[in-house]
Coordinates of C-alpha atoms in Angstrom, one line a residue:
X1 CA 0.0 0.0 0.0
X2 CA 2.8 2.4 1.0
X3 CA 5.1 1.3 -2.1
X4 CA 7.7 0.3 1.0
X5 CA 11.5 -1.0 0.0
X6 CA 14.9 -1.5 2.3
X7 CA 15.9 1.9 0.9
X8 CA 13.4 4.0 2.8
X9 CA 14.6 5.7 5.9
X10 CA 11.4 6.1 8.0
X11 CA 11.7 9.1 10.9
X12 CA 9.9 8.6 14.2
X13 CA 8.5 12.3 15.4
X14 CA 6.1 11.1 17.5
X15 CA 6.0 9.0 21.0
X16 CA 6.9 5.6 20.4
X17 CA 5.1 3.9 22.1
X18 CA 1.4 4.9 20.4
X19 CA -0.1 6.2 17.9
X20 CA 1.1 7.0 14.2
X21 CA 5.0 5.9 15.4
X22 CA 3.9 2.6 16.3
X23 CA 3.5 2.2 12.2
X24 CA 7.1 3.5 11.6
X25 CA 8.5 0.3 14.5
X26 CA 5.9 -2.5 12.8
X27 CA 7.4 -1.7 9.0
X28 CA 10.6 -0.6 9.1
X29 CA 11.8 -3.9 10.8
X30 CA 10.4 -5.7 7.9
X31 CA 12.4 -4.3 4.7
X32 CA 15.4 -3.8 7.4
X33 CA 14.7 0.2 6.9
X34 CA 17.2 2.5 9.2
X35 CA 14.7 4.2 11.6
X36 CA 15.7 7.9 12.8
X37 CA 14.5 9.4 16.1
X38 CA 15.0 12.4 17.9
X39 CA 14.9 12.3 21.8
X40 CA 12.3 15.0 22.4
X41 CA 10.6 17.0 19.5
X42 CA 11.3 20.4 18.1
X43 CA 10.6 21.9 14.9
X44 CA 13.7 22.8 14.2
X45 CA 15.4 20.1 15.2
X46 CA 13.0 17.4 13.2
X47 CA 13.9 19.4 10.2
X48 CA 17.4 18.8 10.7
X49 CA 16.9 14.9 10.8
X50 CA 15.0 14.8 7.7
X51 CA 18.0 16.9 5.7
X52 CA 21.1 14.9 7.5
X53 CA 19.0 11.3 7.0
X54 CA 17.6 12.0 3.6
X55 CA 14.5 10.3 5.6
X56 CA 11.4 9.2 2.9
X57 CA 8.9 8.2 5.3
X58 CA 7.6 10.6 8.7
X59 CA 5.2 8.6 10.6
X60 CA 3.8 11.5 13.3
X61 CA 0.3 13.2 14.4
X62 CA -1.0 16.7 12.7
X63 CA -0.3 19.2 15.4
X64 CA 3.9 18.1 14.7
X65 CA 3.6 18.4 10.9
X66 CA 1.6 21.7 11.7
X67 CA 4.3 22.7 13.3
X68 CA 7.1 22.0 10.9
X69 CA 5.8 23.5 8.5
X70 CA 5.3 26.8 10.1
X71 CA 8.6 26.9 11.5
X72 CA 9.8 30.4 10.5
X73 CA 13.2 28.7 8.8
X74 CA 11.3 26.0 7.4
X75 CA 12.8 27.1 3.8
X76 CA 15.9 26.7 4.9
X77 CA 16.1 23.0 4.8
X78 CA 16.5 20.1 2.2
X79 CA 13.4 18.7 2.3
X80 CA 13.5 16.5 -0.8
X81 CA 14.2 13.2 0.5
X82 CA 10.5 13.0 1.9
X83 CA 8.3 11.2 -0.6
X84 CA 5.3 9.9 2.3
X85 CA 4.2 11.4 5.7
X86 CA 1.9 9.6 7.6
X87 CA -0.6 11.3 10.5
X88 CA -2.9 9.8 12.4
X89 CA -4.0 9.8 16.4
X90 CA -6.0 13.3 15.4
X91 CA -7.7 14.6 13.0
X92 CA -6.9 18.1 11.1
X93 CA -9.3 20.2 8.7
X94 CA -8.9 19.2 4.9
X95 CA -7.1 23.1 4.3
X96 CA -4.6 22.1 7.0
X97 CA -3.4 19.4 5.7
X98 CA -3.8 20.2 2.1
X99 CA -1.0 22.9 3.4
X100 CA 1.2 20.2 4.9
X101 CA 1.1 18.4 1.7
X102 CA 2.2 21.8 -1.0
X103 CA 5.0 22.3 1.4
X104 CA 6.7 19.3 1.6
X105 CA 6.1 18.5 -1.9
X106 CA 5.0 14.5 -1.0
X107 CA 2.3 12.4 -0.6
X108 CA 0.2 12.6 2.8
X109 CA -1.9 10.0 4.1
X110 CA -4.5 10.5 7.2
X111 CA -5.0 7.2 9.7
X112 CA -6.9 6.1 11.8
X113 CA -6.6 3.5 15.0
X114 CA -6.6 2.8 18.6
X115 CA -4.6 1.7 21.3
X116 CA -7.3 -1.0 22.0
X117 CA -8.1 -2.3 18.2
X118 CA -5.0 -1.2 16.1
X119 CA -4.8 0.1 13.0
X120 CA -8.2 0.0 10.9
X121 CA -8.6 1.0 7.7
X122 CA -5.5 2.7 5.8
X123 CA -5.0 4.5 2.3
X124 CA -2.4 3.3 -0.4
X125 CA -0.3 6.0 -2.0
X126 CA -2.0 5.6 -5.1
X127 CA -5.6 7.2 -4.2
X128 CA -6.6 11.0 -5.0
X129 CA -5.9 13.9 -2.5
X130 CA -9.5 14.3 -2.3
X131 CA -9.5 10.2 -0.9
X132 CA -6.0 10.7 1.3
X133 CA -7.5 13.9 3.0
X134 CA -10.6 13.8 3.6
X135 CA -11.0 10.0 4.5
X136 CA -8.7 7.7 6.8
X137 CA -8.8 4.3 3.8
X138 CA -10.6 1.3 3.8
X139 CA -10.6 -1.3 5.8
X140 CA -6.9 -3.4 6.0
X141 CA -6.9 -7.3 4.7
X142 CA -7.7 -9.5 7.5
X143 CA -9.7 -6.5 9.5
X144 CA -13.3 -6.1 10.3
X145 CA -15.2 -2.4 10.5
X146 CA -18.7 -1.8 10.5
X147 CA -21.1 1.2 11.2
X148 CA -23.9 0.7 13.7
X149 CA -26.7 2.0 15.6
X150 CA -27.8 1.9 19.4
X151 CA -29.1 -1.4 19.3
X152 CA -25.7 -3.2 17.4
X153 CA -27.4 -3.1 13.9
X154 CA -25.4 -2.8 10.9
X155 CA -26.3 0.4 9.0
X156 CA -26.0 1.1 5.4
X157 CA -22.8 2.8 3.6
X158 CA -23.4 7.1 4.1
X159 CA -25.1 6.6 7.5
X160 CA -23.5 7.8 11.1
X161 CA -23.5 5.7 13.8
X162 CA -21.0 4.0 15.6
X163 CA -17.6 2.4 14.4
X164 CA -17.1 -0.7 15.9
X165 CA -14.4 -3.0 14.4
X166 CA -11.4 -5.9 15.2
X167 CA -9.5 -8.0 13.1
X168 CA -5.5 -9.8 14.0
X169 CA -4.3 -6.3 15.2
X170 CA -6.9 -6.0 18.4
X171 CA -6.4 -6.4 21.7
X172 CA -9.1 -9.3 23.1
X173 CA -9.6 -7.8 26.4
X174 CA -8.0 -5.2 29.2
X175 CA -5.4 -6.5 31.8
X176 CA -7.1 -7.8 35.0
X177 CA -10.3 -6.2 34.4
X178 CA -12.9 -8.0 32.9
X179 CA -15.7 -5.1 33.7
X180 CA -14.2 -3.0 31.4
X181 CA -13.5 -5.5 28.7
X182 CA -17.3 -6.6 28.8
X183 CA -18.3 -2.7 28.1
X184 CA -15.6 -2.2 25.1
X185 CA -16.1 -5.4 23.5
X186 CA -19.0 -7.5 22.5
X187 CA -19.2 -10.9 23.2
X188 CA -18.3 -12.1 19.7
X189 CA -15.0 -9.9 19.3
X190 CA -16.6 -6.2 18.3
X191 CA -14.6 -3.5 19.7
X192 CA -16.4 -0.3 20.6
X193 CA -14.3 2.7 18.9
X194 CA -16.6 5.3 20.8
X195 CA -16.5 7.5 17.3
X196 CA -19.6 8.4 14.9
X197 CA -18.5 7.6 11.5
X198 CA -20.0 6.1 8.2
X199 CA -18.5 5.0 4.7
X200 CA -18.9 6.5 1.4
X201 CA -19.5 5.1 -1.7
X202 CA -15.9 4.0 -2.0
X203 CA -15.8 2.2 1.5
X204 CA -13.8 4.7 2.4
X205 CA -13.8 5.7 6.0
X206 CA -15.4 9.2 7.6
X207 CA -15.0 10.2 10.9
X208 CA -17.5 12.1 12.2
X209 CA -16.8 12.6 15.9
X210 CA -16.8 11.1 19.3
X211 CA -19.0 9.8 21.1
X212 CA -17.0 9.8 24.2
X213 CA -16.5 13.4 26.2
X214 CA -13.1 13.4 25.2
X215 CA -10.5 15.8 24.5
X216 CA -7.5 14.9 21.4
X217 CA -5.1 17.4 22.1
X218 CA -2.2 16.9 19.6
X219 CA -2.7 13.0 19.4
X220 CA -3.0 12.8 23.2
X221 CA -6.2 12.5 25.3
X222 CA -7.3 14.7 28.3
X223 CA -10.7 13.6 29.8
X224 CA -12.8 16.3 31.1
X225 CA -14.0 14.4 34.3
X226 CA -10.4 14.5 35.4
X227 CA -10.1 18.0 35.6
X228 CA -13.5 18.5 36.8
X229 CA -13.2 16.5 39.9
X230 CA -9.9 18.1 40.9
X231 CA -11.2 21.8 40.1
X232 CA -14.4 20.9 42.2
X233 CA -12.1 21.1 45.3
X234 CA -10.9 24.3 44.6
X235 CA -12.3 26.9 47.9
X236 CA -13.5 29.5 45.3
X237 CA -15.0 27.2 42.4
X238 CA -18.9 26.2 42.9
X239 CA -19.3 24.5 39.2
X240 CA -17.0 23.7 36.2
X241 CA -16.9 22.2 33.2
X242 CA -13.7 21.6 30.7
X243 CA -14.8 21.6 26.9
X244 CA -13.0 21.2 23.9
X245 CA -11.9 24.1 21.5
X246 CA -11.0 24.4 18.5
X247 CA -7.1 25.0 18.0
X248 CA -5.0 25.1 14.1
X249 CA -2.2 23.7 15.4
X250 CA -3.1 20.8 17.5
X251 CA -6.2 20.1 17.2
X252 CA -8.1 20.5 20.1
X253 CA -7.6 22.6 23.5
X254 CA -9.1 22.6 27.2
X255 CA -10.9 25.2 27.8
X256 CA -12.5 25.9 31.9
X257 CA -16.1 27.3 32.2
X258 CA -16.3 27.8 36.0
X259 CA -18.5 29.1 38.1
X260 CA -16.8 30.9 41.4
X261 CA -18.5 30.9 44.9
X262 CA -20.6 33.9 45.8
X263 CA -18.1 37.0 46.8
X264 CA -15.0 35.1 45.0
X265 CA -13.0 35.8 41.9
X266 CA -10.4 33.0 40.0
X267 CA -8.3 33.6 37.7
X268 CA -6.7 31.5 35.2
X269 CA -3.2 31.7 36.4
X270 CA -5.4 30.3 39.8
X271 CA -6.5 27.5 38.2
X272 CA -3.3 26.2 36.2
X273 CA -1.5 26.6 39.4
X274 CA -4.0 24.4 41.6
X275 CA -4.2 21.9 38.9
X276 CA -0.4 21.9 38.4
X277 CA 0.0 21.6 42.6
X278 CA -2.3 17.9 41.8
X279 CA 0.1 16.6 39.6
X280 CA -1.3 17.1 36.3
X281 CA 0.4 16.6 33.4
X282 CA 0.9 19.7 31.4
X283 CA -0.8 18.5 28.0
X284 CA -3.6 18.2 30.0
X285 CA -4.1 21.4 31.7
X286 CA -7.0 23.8 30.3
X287 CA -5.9 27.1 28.1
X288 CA -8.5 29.4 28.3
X289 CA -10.9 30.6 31.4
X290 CA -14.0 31.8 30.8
X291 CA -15.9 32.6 34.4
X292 CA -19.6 32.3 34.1
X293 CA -22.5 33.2 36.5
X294 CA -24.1 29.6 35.6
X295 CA -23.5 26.8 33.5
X296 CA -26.2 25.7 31.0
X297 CA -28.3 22.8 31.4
X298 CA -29.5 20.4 29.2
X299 CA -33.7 20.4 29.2
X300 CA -35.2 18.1 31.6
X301 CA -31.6 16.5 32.9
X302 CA -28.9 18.1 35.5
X303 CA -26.2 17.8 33.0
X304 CA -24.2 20.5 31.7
X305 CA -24.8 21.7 28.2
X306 CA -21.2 21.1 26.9
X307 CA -22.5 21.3 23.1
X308 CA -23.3 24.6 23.4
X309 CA -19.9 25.5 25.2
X310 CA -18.2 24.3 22.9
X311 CA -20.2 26.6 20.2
X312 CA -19.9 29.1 22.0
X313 CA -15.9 29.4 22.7
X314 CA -15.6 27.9 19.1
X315 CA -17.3 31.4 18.2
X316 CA -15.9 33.5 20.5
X317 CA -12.4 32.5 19.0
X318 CA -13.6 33.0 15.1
X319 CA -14.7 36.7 16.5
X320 CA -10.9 37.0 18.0
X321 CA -9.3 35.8 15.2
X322 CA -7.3 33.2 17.0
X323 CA -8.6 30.5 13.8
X324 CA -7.2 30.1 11.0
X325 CA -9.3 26.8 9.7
X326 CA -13.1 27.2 8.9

């Protein structure tokens, strides 16, 4: 699919032990490929890598290729070498990585997988922008994925409903803990993705969204509930939410809607300090405040309106300016 030989050099710009790198440690082994790897990433410095290793293939997430490309002395490199980069673990807007793709002058495939089921469907180098871009390929050899509803039904090709899917590369269960295992995977080997999706008429792949409150910062995951437990405890906050927004570079950020005690002000320095003083790790931490006097409810339930948070900041940053990306 990939048109792989022993004279690619594959680079690894991403954590290795997830996500889009994982691809660059299962193939490069195979055509006895030289892999290279930088310790910690910077722009810069990934740049570098790719001119003094004449690399071909970058396996990495959007928010680093983002990134590189942006760099300010981006022109300044040899960047011929590269004839494939690979991103998956996020997803990016078709103009972003239509960008990606003009400016290092090579193919760009989108992915899709999880930790839990592996890699799904893929693309081959062969299909049209259009196909690479705006779709994550169709489902590997040896794989299962199917769309379904509520109840487990199969749904046609162009409706939304769940992805659930399996196949050689999944995981059969969770270590020691058999509840879990019973929620994610149905008794005959169906793995619960947790993402709205649907084919087109190619049997291509579309991700819709997530179905799980969950936020993909960058390729990495920063549950709300978390956050909100821990900020909860803090003496001047009386109600919080963290919502996703909208972000050019990596995707999504964590934004706090919180709602002080009566007589008490917080400020967002406040809350990354408290959060910071718990440990947190600093991917997760939110990167915007916005103080409300209430948080909206859904009709009928006690459960915050996060949908329309998320509108809501999503507009407030298109009135800022702060997006690029429609």
């Amino acid at each position: 699919r990939w048109k792989l030989s022993k004279e690619d050099i594959f680079a690894s710009l991403s954590p290795v032990g997830t996500g889009p790198s994982a691809m660059v440690y299962l193939m490069a082994p195979i055509f006895a490929c030289k892999i290279a790897i930088l310790e910690s990433f910077d722009a810069e410095e990934a740049l570098k890598l790719i001119e003094r290793e004449k690399v071909t293939v970058i396996g990495t997430v959007p928010a680093i290729t983002i990134m590189m490309v942006q760099h300010p002395n981006f022109n300044k490199y040899n960047l011929s070498s590269l004839r494939l980069v690979f991103a998956g673990a996020a997803p990016w807007t078709y103009s972003m990585a239509m960008d990606v793709q003009k400016k290092f002058g090579c193919t760009v495939l989108h992915g899709f997988g999880a930790v839990d089921m592996g890699v799904g469907p893929m693309h081959t180098t062969d299909e049209t922008t259009e196909e690479r871009l705006l779709t994550v390929g169709k489902t590997m050899p040896g794989g299962y994925l199917k769309i379904v509803d509520s109840q487990g039904k199969e749904l046609a090709r162009g409706e939304v409903g769940e992805l659930v899917g399996g196949g050689p590369h999944s995981s059969s269960g969770y270590y020691k803990d058999i509840e879990a295992t019973r929620q994610a995977w149905t008794a005959d080997g169906w793995y619960h993705t947790g993402d709205w999706a649907k084919f087109d008429g190619k049997g291509n792949l579309i991700i819709v969204g997530r179905i799980k409150d969950m936020i993909l910062r960058g390729g990495q995951n920063v549950y709300p509930i978390e956050l909100e437990t821990m900020l909860v405890t803090h003496p001047k906050v009386k109600d919080c939410a963290i919502v996703a927004m909208p972000d050019d570079v990596l995707g999504e950020k964590a934004c706090a809607y919180i709602v002080p005690k009566p007589g008490q002000n917080i400020t967002f320095d406040e809350v990354v300090s408290f959060l910071r003083s718990k440990h947190i790790a600093s991917y997760k931490l939110p990167e915007r405040l916005e103080v409300r006097d209430k948080l909206p409810l859904l009709p009928d339930v006690a459960k915050v309106d996060k949908k329309l948070l998320r509108q809501e900041i999503a507009e407030k940053l298109k009135a800022e300016g702060a997006l690029k990306s429609p």
